[in-house]
mmCIF file of C-alpha atoms in Angstrom:
data_model
loop_
_atom_site.group_PDB
_atom_site.id
_atom_site.type_symbol
_atom_site.label_atom_id
_atom_site.label_comp_id
_atom_site.label_asym_id
_atom_site.label_seq_id
_atom_site.Cartn_x
_atom_site.Cartn_y
_atom_site.Cartn_z
ATOM 1 C CA MET A 548 0.000 0.000 0.000
ATOM 2 C CA ARG A 549 1.412 3.289 -0.984
ATOM 3 C CA PRO A 550 1.744 5.800 1.763
ATOM 4 C CA LEU A 551 -0.367 8.910 1.406
ATOM 5 C CA ARG A 552 1.487 12.039 0.441
ATOM 6 C CA ARG A 553 0.277 15.511 1.242
ATOM 7 C CA ARG A 554 0.410 18.032 -1.500
ATOM 8 C CA PRO A 555 2.797 20.834 -0.716
ATOM 9 C CA GLY A 556 0.355 23.484 -2.061
ATOM 10 C CA ARG A 557 -2.469 22.482 0.235
ATOM 11 C CA GLN A 558 -0.155 22.315 3.213
ATOM 12 C CA SER A 559 1.097 25.820 2.529
ATOM 13 C CA ALA A 560 -2.420 27.139 2.022
ATOM 14 C CA SER A 561 -3.634 25.562 5.235
ATOM 15 C CA ALA A 562 -0.685 26.877 7.158
ATOM 16 C CA ALA A 563 -1.250 30.306 5.673
ATOM 17 C CA VAL A 564 -4.891 30.231 6.724
ATOM 18 C CA ARG A 565 -3.965 29.168 10.231
ATOM 19 C CA GLY A 566 -1.297 31.903 10.335
ATOM 20 C CA ARG A 567 -3.712 34.571 9.196
ATOM 21 C CA ALA A 568 -6.264 33.421 11.744
ATOM 22 C CA ALA A 569 -3.680 33.594 14.476
ATOM 23 C CA ALA A 570 -2.665 37.012 13.290
ATOM 24 C CA VAL A 571 -6.254 38.136 13.351
ATOM 25 C CA PHE A 572 -6.668 36.946 16.924
ATOM 26 C CA VAL A 573 -3.466 38.767 17.835
ATOM 27 C CA VAL A 574 -4.077 41.996 15.855
ATOM 28 C CA VAL A 575 -7.755 42.467 16.667
ATOM 29 C CA PRO A 576 -7.218 42.578 20.413
ATOM 30 C CA GLY A 577 -4.350 44.965 19.767
ATOM 31 C CA VAL A 578 -6.524 47.211 17.643
ATOM 32 C CA MET A 579 -9.220 47.085 20.274
ATOM 33 C CA ILE A 580 -6.734 48.046 22.933
ATOM 34 C CA VAL A 581 -5.414 50.908 20.792
ATOM 35 C CA ALA A 582 -8.977 52.025 19.998
ATOM 36 C CA ALA A 583 -9.884 51.911 23.669
ATOM 37 C CA LEU A 584 -6.855 53.966 24.520
ATOM 38 C CA PHE A 585 -7.696 56.439 21.716
ATOM 39 C CA LEU A 586 -11.295 56.769 22.853
ATOM 40 C CA ALA A 587 -10.123 57.220 26.411
ATOM 41 C CA GLY A 588 -7.862 59.953 25.138
ATOM 42 C CA ARG A 589 -10.731 61.571 23.246
ATOM 43 C CA GLY A 590 -12.792 61.418 26.387
ATOM 44 C CA ALA A 591 -10.032 63.244 28.201
ATOM 45 C CA ILE A 592 -9.900 65.846 25.431
ATOM 46 C CA PHE A 593 -13.651 66.608 25.544
ATOM 47 C CA ARG A 594 -14.006 66.446 29.302
ATOM 48 C CA PRO A 595 -14.768 70.026 30.594
ATOM 49 C CA SER A 596 -11.596 71.697 31.806
ATOM 50 C CA PRO A 597 -11.511 73.104 35.294
ATOM 51 C CA PRO A 598 -11.518 76.965 35.499
ATOM 52 C CA LEU A 599 -8.085 78.409 34.972
ATOM 53 C CA PHE A 600 -8.717 81.563 37.042
ATOM 54 C CA VAL A 601 -10.544 82.707 40.112
ATOM 55 C CA ILE A 602 -12.054 86.219 39.769
ATOM 56 C CA SER A 603 -13.196 88.503 42.570
ATOM 57 C CA SER A 604 -14.963 91.708 41.477
ATOM 58 C CA GLY A 605 -17.566 94.272 42.479
ATOM 59 C CA PRO A 606 -18.197 97.965 43.234
ATOM 60 C CA VAL A 607 -15.601 99.908 45.206
ATOM 61 C CA THR A 608 -17.555 100.417 48.426
ATOM 62 C CA GLY A 609 -14.622 101.342 50.650
ATOM 63 C CA MET A 610 -10.857 101.394 50.496
ATOM 64 C CA LEU A 611 -9.547 99.556 47.442
ATOM 65 C CA SER A 612 -6.868 97.908 49.588
ATOM 66 C CA SER A 613 -9.601 96.276 51.676
ATOM 67 C CA HIS A 614 -11.104 94.672 48.560
ATOM 68 C CA LEU A 615 -7.680 93.434 47.432
ATOM 69 C CA SER A 616 -6.995 91.898 50.836
ATOM 70 C CA ALA A 617 -10.434 90.283 50.903
ATOM 71 C CA ALA A 618 -9.630 88.687 47.538
ATOM 72 C CA GLY A 619 -6.722 86.867 49.174
ATOM 73 C CA LEU A 620 -3.785 89.090 48.225
ATOM 74 C CA PRO A 621 -0.999 89.430 50.803
ATOM 75 C CA PRO A 622 -0.139 92.914 52.169
ATOM 76 C CA ALA A 623 2.975 93.297 50.001
ATOM 77 C CA GLU A 624 1.041 92.537 46.826
ATOM 78 C CA THR A 625 -1.809 94.843 47.842
ATOM 79 C CA ALA A 626 0.678 97.663 48.443
ATOM 80 C CA GLY A 627 2.402 97.055 45.101
ATOM 81 C CA ILE A 628 -0.856 97.114 43.142
ATOM 82 C CA SER A 629 -2.012 100.282 44.919
ATOM 83 C CA ALA A 630 1.297 102.016 44.221
ATOM 84 C CA ALA A 631 1.082 101.145 40.518
ATOM 85 C CA LEU A 632 -2.503 102.432 40.249
ATOM 86 C CA ARG A 633 -1.631 105.719 41.967
ATOM 87 C CA LYS A 634 0.569 106.658 39.009
ATOM 88 C CA LYS A 635 -2.552 107.356 36.953
ATOM 89 C CA LEU A 636 -5.482 107.188 39.379
ATOM 90 C CA ASN A 637 -6.509 108.978 42.577
ATOM 91 C CA LEU A 638 -7.599 106.048 44.748
ATOM 92 C CA ARG A 639 -9.255 108.389 47.255
ATOM 93 C CA ARG A 640 -11.795 109.424 44.639
ATOM 94 C CA LEU A 641 -13.026 105.912 43.909
ATOM 95 C CA SER A 642 -16.719 105.403 44.655
ATOM 96 C CA PRO A 643 -19.394 102.681 44.395
ATOM 97 C CA SER A 644 -19.938 103.766 40.777
ATOM 98 C CA ASP A 645 -16.442 102.401 40.042
ATOM 99 C CA GLU A 646 -15.551 98.695 39.813
ATOM 100 C CA TYR A 647 -12.557 96.599 40.821
ATOM 101 C CA GLY A 648 -11.474 93.086 39.925
ATOM 102 C CA VAL A 649 -8.780 90.591 40.991
ATOM 103 C CA VAL A 650 -7.818 87.665 38.753
ATOM 104 C CA LEU A 651 -5.893 84.762 40.332
ATOM 105 C CA SER A 652 -4.748 81.453 38.938
ATOM 106 C CA THR A 653 -6.129 78.336 40.609
ATOM 107 C CA SER A 654 -2.819 78.084 42.429
ATOM 108 C CA GLY A 655 -3.467 81.511 43.964
ATOM 109 C CA ALA A 656 -0.898 83.462 41.920
ATOM 110 C CA LEU A 657 -1.904 86.978 40.805
ATOM 111 C CA VAL A 658 -2.708 87.250 37.094
ATOM 112 C CA ASN A 659 -3.915 90.878 37.216
ATOM 113 C CA ALA A 660 -5.956 93.390 39.186
ATOM 114 C CA TYR A 661 -8.055 96.105 37.550
ATOM 115 C CA VAL A 662 -10.190 99.170 38.224
ATOM 116 C CA LEU A 663 -12.939 100.458 35.920
ATOM 117 C CA LYS A 664 -13.574 104.170 36.381
ATOM 118 C CA GLY A 665 -15.666 106.118 33.941
ATOM 119 C CA LEU A 666 -14.746 104.893 30.483
ATOM 120 C CA SER A 667 -11.200 103.872 31.453
ATOM 121 C CA ARG A 668 -9.745 100.502 32.441
ATOM 122 C CA TYR A 669 -6.669 100.404 34.704
ATOM 123 C CA VAL A 670 -4.966 96.984 34.730
ATOM 124 C CA VAL A 671 -1.995 96.043 36.945
ATOM 125 C CA ARG A 672 0.059 92.930 36.169
ATOM 126 C CA PRO A 673 3.075 91.465 37.963
ATOM 127 C CA SER A 674 6.341 91.881 36.057
ATOM 128 C CA GLY A 675 9.992 91.165 36.616
ATOM 129 C CA LYS A 676 10.464 94.677 37.970
ATOM 130 C CA GLY A 677 7.443 94.600 40.268
ATOM 131 C CA TYR A 678 4.107 95.693 38.773
ATOM 132 C CA GLU A 679 3.210 97.319 35.472
ATOM 133 C CA LEU A 680 0.142 99.448 34.786
ATOM 134 C CA ASP A 681 -1.783 99.494 31.514
ATOM 135 C CA VAL A 682 -4.529 102.071 30.874
ATOM 136 C CA SER A 683 -7.075 101.611 28.069
ATOM 137 C CA SER A 684 -10.536 102.822 27.094
ATOM 138 C CA LEU A 685 -13.703 100.750 27.376
ATOM 139 C CA SER A 686 -15.511 100.155 24.113
ATOM 140 C CA VAL A 687 -18.822 101.990 23.766
ATOM 141 C CA THR A 688 -21.923 101.156 21.731
ATOM 142 C CA GLU A 689 -24.556 103.689 20.668
ATOM 143 C CA GLU A 690 -28.263 103.306 19.982
ATOM 144 C CA THR A 691 -31.006 105.781 19.147
ATOM 145 C CA LEU A 692 -34.252 105.510 21.122
ATOM 146 C CA ARG A 693 -37.636 107.128 20.487
ATOM 147 C CA VAL A 694 -40.336 107.745 23.114
ATOM 148 C CA LYS A 695 -43.708 109.448 22.762
ATOM 149 C CA GLY A 696 -46.646 109.819 25.105
ATOM 150 C CA SER A 697 -49.185 112.124 26.711
ATOM 151 C CA ILE A 698 -49.398 113.907 30.050
ATOM 152 C CA SER A 699 -51.720 112.458 32.675
ATOM 153 C CA SER A 700 -50.434 114.283 35.761
ATOM 154 C CA SER A 701 -46.965 115.737 35.230
ATOM 155 C CA LEU A 702 -44.180 115.559 32.676
ATOM 156 C CA TRP A 703 -41.964 113.714 35.164
ATOM 157 C CA GLU A 704 -44.486 110.995 36.006
ATOM 158 C CA SER A 705 -45.564 110.488 32.392
ATOM 159 C CA MET A 706 -42.019 110.178 31.056
ATOM 160 C CA SER A 707 -40.920 107.972 33.955
ATOM 161 C CA ALA A 708 -43.805 105.605 33.233
ATOM 162 C CA SER A 709 -42.530 105.377 29.630
ATOM 163 C CA GLY A 710 -39.074 104.350 30.828
ATOM 164 C CA VAL A 711 -37.264 107.617 30.146
ATOM 165 C CA PRO A 712 -34.194 107.939 32.450
ATOM 166 C CA ASP A 713 -34.383 110.637 35.142
ATOM 167 C CA GLY A 714 -31.491 112.645 33.730
ATOM 168 C CA THR A 715 -33.032 112.679 30.256
ATOM 169 C CA ILE A 716 -36.334 113.993 31.658
ATOM 170 C CA LEU A 717 -34.458 116.870 33.293
ATOM 171 C CA ASP A 718 -32.579 117.544 30.045
ATOM 172 C CA PHE A 719 -35.884 117.651 28.132
ATOM 173 C CA ALA A 720 -37.289 120.173 30.616
ATOM 174 C CA ASP A 721 -34.103 122.268 30.412
ATOM 175 C CA ILE A 722 -34.168 122.371 26.599
ATOM 176 C CA PHE A 723 -37.712 123.779 26.601
ATOM 177 C CA SER A 724 -37.294 125.857 29.781
ATOM 178 C CA TRP A 725 -37.130 129.100 27.773
ATOM 179 C CA SER A 726 -40.491 128.477 26.099
ATOM 180 C CA VAL A 727 -42.449 126.186 28.451
ATOM 181 C CA ASP A 728 -43.021 126.533 32.191
ATOM 182 C CA PHE A 729 -43.453 122.896 33.207
ATOM 183 C CA LEU A 730 -44.753 123.911 36.646
ATOM 184 C CA THR A 731 -47.662 126.098 35.544
ATOM 185 C CA GLU A 732 -48.360 125.485 31.841
ATOM 186 C CA VAL A 733 -48.656 121.690 31.700
ATOM 187 C CA ARG A 734 -52.159 120.386 31.056
ATOM 188 C CA GLU A 735 -53.607 116.877 31.051
ATOM 189 C CA GLY A 736 -53.595 115.514 27.517
ATOM 190 C CA ASP A 737 -50.526 117.472 26.374
ATOM 191 C CA SER A 738 -48.258 115.279 24.262
ATOM 192 C CA TYR A 739 -44.513 114.894 23.910
ATOM 193 C CA GLU A 740 -41.988 113.021 21.821
ATOM 194 C CA LEU A 741 -38.242 112.746 22.102
ATOM 195 C CA VAL A 742 -35.424 111.045 20.251
ATOM 196 C CA TYR A 743 -32.278 110.447 22.265
ATOM 197 C CA GLU A 744 -28.961 108.724 21.852
ATOM 198 C CA GLN A 745 -27.842 106.285 24.531
ATOM 199 C CA ARG A 746 -24.207 105.231 24.883
ATOM 200 C CA THR A 747 -23.369 102.056 26.823
ATOM 201 C CA ALA A 748 -19.900 100.901 27.882
ATOM 202 C CA GLU A 749 -18.816 97.269 27.508
ATOM 203 C CA ASN A 750 -19.344 96.681 31.231
ATOM 204 C CA GLY A 751 -23.032 97.525 30.817
ATOM 205 C CA ARG A 752 -22.924 100.941 32.447
ATOM 206 C CA SER A 753 -24.316 104.071 30.856
ATOM 207 C CA ALA A 754 -21.697 106.167 29.085
ATOM 208 C CA GLY A 755 -24.027 109.124 28.617
ATOM 209 C CA ARG A 756 -27.193 110.172 26.850
ATOM 210 C CA ARG A 757 -28.120 113.199 24.792
ATOM 211 C CA ILE A 758 -31.375 114.341 23.293
ATOM 212 C CA LEU A 759 -31.297 114.667 19.505
ATOM 213 C CA ALA A 760 -34.809 116.035 19.017
ATOM 214 C CA GLY A 761 -37.957 116.742 21.004
ATOM 215 C CA VAL A 762 -41.530 117.984 20.701
ATOM 216 C CA TYR A 763 -43.878 119.355 23.340
ATOM 217 C CA ASP A 764 -47.430 120.009 22.163
ATOM 218 C CA GLY A 765 -49.552 121.642 24.844
ATOM 219 C CA LYS A 766 -52.948 123.265 25.173
ATOM 220 C CA GLU A 767 -51.388 126.250 26.930
ATOM 221 C CA THR A 768 -48.028 126.373 25.173
ATOM 222 C CA GLY A 769 -48.783 125.309 21.618
ATOM 223 C CA ARG A 770 -46.343 123.088 19.776
ATOM 224 C CA LYS A 771 -42.639 123.541 20.528
ATOM 225 C CA LEU A 772 -39.871 121.735 18.655
ATOM 226 C CA ALA A 773 -36.178 121.324 19.439
ATOM 227 C CA PHE A 774 -33.321 119.843 17.430
ATOM 228 C CA ARG A 775 -29.725 119.434 18.512
ATOM 229 C CA HIS A 776 -27.205 121.245 16.322
ATOM 230 C CA GLY A 777 -23.609 121.641 17.407
ATOM 231 C CA ASP A 778 -23.632 122.374 21.144
ATOM 232 C CA GLY A 779 -27.120 123.888 21.268
ATOM 233 C CA TYR A 780 -30.767 123.359 20.395
ATOM 234 C CA TYR A 781 -32.725 125.079 17.655
ATOM 235 C CA ASP A 782 -36.343 125.266 16.550
ATOM 236 C CA GLU A 783 -37.767 124.187 13.185
ATOM 237 C CA LYS A 784 -36.728 127.543 11.698
ATOM 238 C CA GLY A 785 -33.105 127.137 12.713
ATOM 239 C CA GLU A 786 -33.363 129.738 15.501
ATOM 240 C CA SER A 787 -31.670 129.101 18.845
ATOM 241 C CA LEU A 788 -33.985 128.095 21.688
ATOM 242 C CA ARG A 789 -31.799 129.734 24.318
ATOM 243 C CA SER A 790 -33.432 132.915 25.571
ATOM 244 C CA LEU A 791 -31.823 135.884 27.273
ATOM 245 C CA PHE A 792 -33.894 135.034 30.395
ATOM 246 C CA LEU A 793 -35.115 131.859 32.052
ATOM 247 C CA ARG A 794 -38.884 131.611 32.351
ATOM 248 C CA ALA A 795 -38.589 131.856 36.157
ATOM 249 C CA PRO A 796 -35.762 132.183 38.699
ATOM 250 C CA LEU A 797 -36.882 129.126 40.700
ATOM 251 C CA GLN A 798 -39.274 126.201 40.889
ATOM 252 C CA TYR A 799 -42.287 127.739 42.551
ATOM 253 C CA ARG A 800 -45.710 126.612 43.722
ATOM 254 C CA ARG A 801 -47.618 129.695 42.623
ATOM 255 C CA ILE A 802 -47.330 133.410 42.003
ATOM 256 C CA SER A 803 -48.660 135.080 45.144
ATOM 257 C CA SER A 804 -48.378 138.667 43.880
ATOM 258 C CA TYR A 805 -48.114 140.036 40.348
ATOM 259 C CA PHE A 806 -46.558 143.222 38.975
ATOM 260 C CA SER A 807 -48.919 146.057 39.948
ATOM 261 C CA LYS A 808 -48.962 149.838 40.242
ATOM 262 C CA ALA A 809 -51.331 149.583 43.235
ATOM 263 C CA ARG A 810 -51.236 146.653 45.624
ATOM 264 C CA ARG A 811 -52.266 146.510 49.282
ATOM 265 C CA HIS A 812 -49.171 145.513 51.239
ATOM 266 C CA PRO A 813 -49.934 142.437 53.404
ATOM 267 C CA ILE A 814 -47.958 143.767 56.385
ATOM 268 C CA LEU A 815 -48.029 147.573 56.095
ATOM 269 C CA LYS A 816 -51.738 147.507 55.113
ATOM 270 C CA ILE A 817 -51.266 150.364 52.679
ATOM 271 C CA VAL A 818 -51.716 150.535 48.917
ATOM 272 C CA ARG A 819 -48.526 151.110 46.964
ATOM 273 C CA PRO A 820 -46.869 149.845 43.762
ATOM 274 C CA HIS A 821 -45.536 146.303 43.699
ATOM 275 C CA LEU A 822 -43.057 146.457 40.844
ATOM 276 C CA GLY A 823 -42.110 142.803 40.848
ATOM 277 C CA ILE A 824 -43.342 139.222 41.028
ATOM 278 C CA ASP A 825 -43.722 137.254 44.271
ATOM 279 C CA TYR A 826 -43.091 133.532 43.792
ATOM 280 C CA ALA A 827 -44.403 131.417 46.683
ATOM 281 C CA ALA A 828 -42.065 128.503 47.420
ATOM 282 C CA PRO A 829 -40.857 126.528 50.450
ATOM 283 C CA ALA A 830 -38.035 128.030 52.488
ATOM 284 C CA GLY A 831 -34.706 126.800 51.189
ATOM 285 C CA THR A 832 -35.790 126.481 47.546
ATOM 286 C CA PRO A 833 -32.788 127.329 45.308
ATOM 287 C CA VAL A 834 -32.955 130.672 43.490
ATOM 288 C CA SER A 835 -31.128 130.989 40.161
ATOM 289 C CA SER A 836 -29.889 133.944 38.161
ATOM 290 C CA VAL A 837 -32.231 134.268 35.178
ATOM 291 C CA ALA A 838 -29.413 135.352 32.868
ATOM 292 C CA ASP A 839 -25.646 135.673 32.602
ATOM 293 C CA GLY A 840 -24.391 138.664 34.538
ATOM 294 C CA THR A 841 -22.342 140.230 37.313
ATOM 295 C CA VAL A 842 -23.386 140.429 40.961
ATOM 296 C CA THR A 843 -23.550 144.088 42.017
ATOM 297 C CA PHE A 844 -25.029 143.758 45.527
ATOM 298 C CA VAL A 845 -25.168 141.066 48.228
ATOM 299 C CA GLY A 846 -26.484 141.920 51.683
ATOM 300 C CA TRP A 847 -29.354 143.275 53.759
ATOM 301 C CA LYS A 848 -31.543 145.908 52.126
ATOM 302 C CA GLY A 849 -34.338 147.259 54.330
ATOM 303 C CA GLY A 850 -37.724 145.622 53.816
ATOM 304 C CA TYR A 851 -36.287 143.280 51.192
ATOM 305 C CA GLY A 852 -34.220 141.541 53.867
ATOM 306 C CA ARG A 853 -31.383 139.477 52.442
ATOM 307 C CA TYR A 854 -31.034 140.725 48.906
ATOM 308 C CA VAL A 855 -29.055 140.085 45.696
ATOM 309 C CA GLU A 856 -28.761 142.276 42.620
ATOM 310 C CA VAL A 857 -27.326 141.119 39.266
ATOM 311 C CA ARG A 858 -26.474 143.288 36.235
ATOM 312 C CA HIS A 859 -27.034 141.743 32.772
ATOM 313 C CA ALA A 860 -26.511 142.655 29.128
ATOM 314 C CA LEU A 861 -28.686 145.157 27.222
ATOM 315 C CA GLY A 862 -29.235 147.325 30.307
ATOM 316 C CA TYR A 863 -31.169 144.775 32.393
ATOM 317 C CA VAL A 864 -30.819 144.368 36.190
ATOM 318 C CA THR A 865 -32.564 141.666 38.250
ATOM 319 C CA THR A 866 -33.114 141.683 42.015
ATOM 320 C CA TYR A 867 -33.927 138.876 44.456
ATOM 321 C CA GLY A 868 -35.375 139.639 47.900
ATOM 322 C CA HIS A 869 -36.529 138.023 51.193
ATOM 323 C CA LEU A 870 -33.794 135.371 50.923
ATOM 324 C CA SER A 871 -32.844 132.982 53.721
ATOM 325 C CA ARG A 872 -29.176 132.699 52.724
ATOM 326 C CA TYR A 873 -26.762 133.193 49.853
ATOM 327 C CA ALA A 874 -24.962 130.635 47.737
ATOM 328 C CA ARG A 875 -21.473 129.805 48.943
ATOM 329 C CA GLY A 876 -18.869 132.196 47.542
ATOM 330 C CA LEU A 877 -21.394 134.730 46.251
ATOM 331 C CA LYS A 878 -20.029 138.271 46.468
ATOM 332 C CA ARG A 879 -20.070 141.580 44.669
ATOM 333 C CA GLY A 880 -18.253 141.404 41.333
ATOM 334 C CA LYS A 881 -18.739 137.665 40.874
ATOM 335 C CA ARG A 882 -19.709 136.536 37.367
ATOM 336 C CA VAL A 883 -22.709 134.200 37.239
ATOM 337 C CA LYS A 884 -24.151 132.109 34.436
ATOM 338 C CA GLN A 885 -27.797 131.692 33.565
ATOM 339 C CA GLY A 886 -29.196 129.045 35.905
ATOM 340 C CA ASP A 887 -26.463 129.376 38.543
ATOM 341 C CA VAL A 888 -27.854 129.127 42.088
ATOM 342 C CA ILE A 889 -27.237 132.444 43.841
ATOM 343 C CA ALA A 890 -29.415 132.150 46.954
ATOM 344 C CA TYR A 891 -32.301 130.357 48.688
ATOM 345 C CA VAL A 892 -35.914 131.301 49.390
ATOM 346 C CA GLY A 893 -36.667 132.709 52.804
ATOM 347 C CA SER A 894 -38.843 135.233 54.620
ATOM 348 C CA SER A 895 -36.367 137.882 55.731
ATOM 349 C CA GLY A 896 -37.326 141.575 55.893
ATOM 350 C CA LEU A 897 -40.976 142.639 55.584
ATOM 351 C CA SER A 898 -42.421 139.291 54.573
ATOM 352 C CA SER A 899 -45.570 137.396 55.514
ATOM 353 C CA GLY A 900 -44.126 133.986 54.592
ATOM 354 C CA PRO A 901 -41.507 132.185 52.486
ATOM 355 C CA HIS A 902 -41.378 133.598 48.958
ATOM 356 C CA LEU A 903 -39.079 135.288 46.477
ATOM 357 C CA ASP A 904 -39.551 138.956 45.584
ATOM 358 C CA PHE A 905 -38.190 139.122 42.029
ATOM 359 C CA ARG A 906 -37.843 142.357 40.051
ATOM 360 C CA VAL A 907 -36.424 143.479 36.720
ATOM 361 C CA ARG A 908 -35.170 146.912 35.682
ATOM 362 C CA ALA A 909 -34.567 147.849 32.066
ATOM 363 C CA ASP A 910 -32.450 150.985 31.648
ATOM 364 C CA GLY A 911 -33.300 152.000 35.215
ATOM 365 C CA ARG A 912 -37.079 151.482 34.925
ATOM 366 C CA TYR A 913 -38.951 148.568 36.526
ATOM 367 C CA VAL A 914 -40.707 146.332 33.978
ATOM 368 C CA ASN A 915 -43.102 143.412 34.243
ATOM 369 C CA PHE A 916 -41.004 140.274 33.852
ATOM 370 C CA LEU A 917 -44.008 138.223 32.718
ATOM 371 C CA THR A 918 -44.539 140.438 29.670
ATOM 372 C CA ILE A 919 -40.923 140.716 28.525
ATOM 373 C CA ARG A 920 -40.391 139.266 25.064
ATOM 374 C CA HIS A 921 -38.016 136.366 25.595
ATOM 375 C CA ARG A 922 -35.510 137.204 22.911
ATOM 376 C CA SER A 923 -32.972 134.620 21.772
ATOM 377 C CA SER A 924 -29.428 134.852 23.102
ATOM 378 C CA GLY A 925 -28.073 131.558 21.805
ATOM 379 C CA GLY A 926 -25.983 133.010 19.018
ATOM 380 C CA PRO A 927 -26.644 133.280 15.294
ATOM 381 C CA PRO A 928 -29.142 131.009 13.539
ATOM 382 C CA VAL A 929 -28.093 127.860 11.703
ATOM 383 C CA LYS A 930 -25.996 128.690 8.631
ATOM 384 C CA ASP A 931 -26.742 125.680 6.429
ATOM 385 C CA LYS A 932 -30.499 125.645 6.940
ATOM 386 C CA GLU A 933 -31.207 123.074 4.237
ATOM 387 C CA ALA A 934 -28.898 120.485 5.797
ATOM 388 C CA PHE A 935 -30.287 121.305 9.245
ATOM 389 C CA LEU A 936 -33.893 120.843 8.127
ATOM 390 C CA ALA A 937 -33.072 117.592 6.325
ATOM 391 C CA ALA A 938 -31.561 116.197 9.532
ATOM 392 C CA ALA A 939 -34.518 117.503 11.567
ATOM 393 C CA ARG A 940 -37.050 115.854 9.270
ATOM 394 C CA SER A 941 -35.246 112.512 9.509
ATOM 395 C CA LEU A 942 -35.503 112.639 13.308
ATOM 396 C CA LEU A 943 -39.107 113.839 13.606
ATOM 397 C CA PRO A 944 -40.819 113.363 10.247
ATOM 398 C CA GLU A 945 -44.327 113.671 11.754
ATOM 399 C CA ALA A 946 -43.503 117.149 13.077
ATOM 400 C CA PHE A 947 -43.120 118.309 9.486
ATOM 401 C CA GLY A 948 -46.189 116.487 8.212
ATOM 402 C CA ASN A 949 -44.130 113.752 6.532
#
């Protein structure tokens, strides 16, 4: 019987198959191990990293050094940061409207400390020579806002209810103060509209606001318009709104006595001329100069009690009587601006109660302040009227019937 012989080809093929199988069983676990390691690595990559820094920040409510110490800085570091900041910043003038911040690494090392004051950022960083200070400006964004409404009780309450900031309400009243008396001429149902620009710093704080245009349409006042141009405000004709005189020298409750050639004096009980206006107001109410001028008298003057006299342009003189006290630093020869506080309401001299006796002389003769034509004193009218009107129409198209 012939012995069986295996064919070399089949033996090689079988061995090759067995070798490949073995290789598969060896390689696959290896690939799986590598894949597992790779996925584990990917897991490590996508796992949220712990915070790199610890930040302490807030308003400056006391000494800056106290905030730095509370953030964990040692005395030497606190002193070094303070010294660096003092090169450009008066630390004694910091207030709760300013902000501070301390940035530390998770190991507790100082990365930087900063102060935000106004629109400036003061950053102190450690350096090889101690501490270095970098000063930069905060970025500011601008937006234009429009508000309109009607009066239900007062301008203040109506605008506040519409979300107008307090300062902007006061600015609106100031702009129209030469043509509208918001204490006595406001009526229910009067309407208003204003367009203002609001600037906001990157830290979210207001960087200022300014009114671009406004309208007040009242039953008593008629329609008044104002548009910002340069540093002032002008009406729809391009004429300045600023008048030589304010509408009144104070915020008053009522006029208790008008200009008269024959008035019965409440104390002397005799009839004689009253050549001025008596404004009833609480004691201590600020009294303002109605126009730019020079103080010519400060002191006691008979029945007028404490008294101030101011000389103005075009031959006008204004007087203020029955005062309780004078503004600090007020003296003869002092220059005052329109709206500057010069004194405070009182009842000195021959007076039956707190009020201001206000009088005006024109070329030496007393005149009725309430009948004076409030001439403009805000400089020349707009030169390029066409460009001015085009800008005005874009802000308040309805005011021009557009």
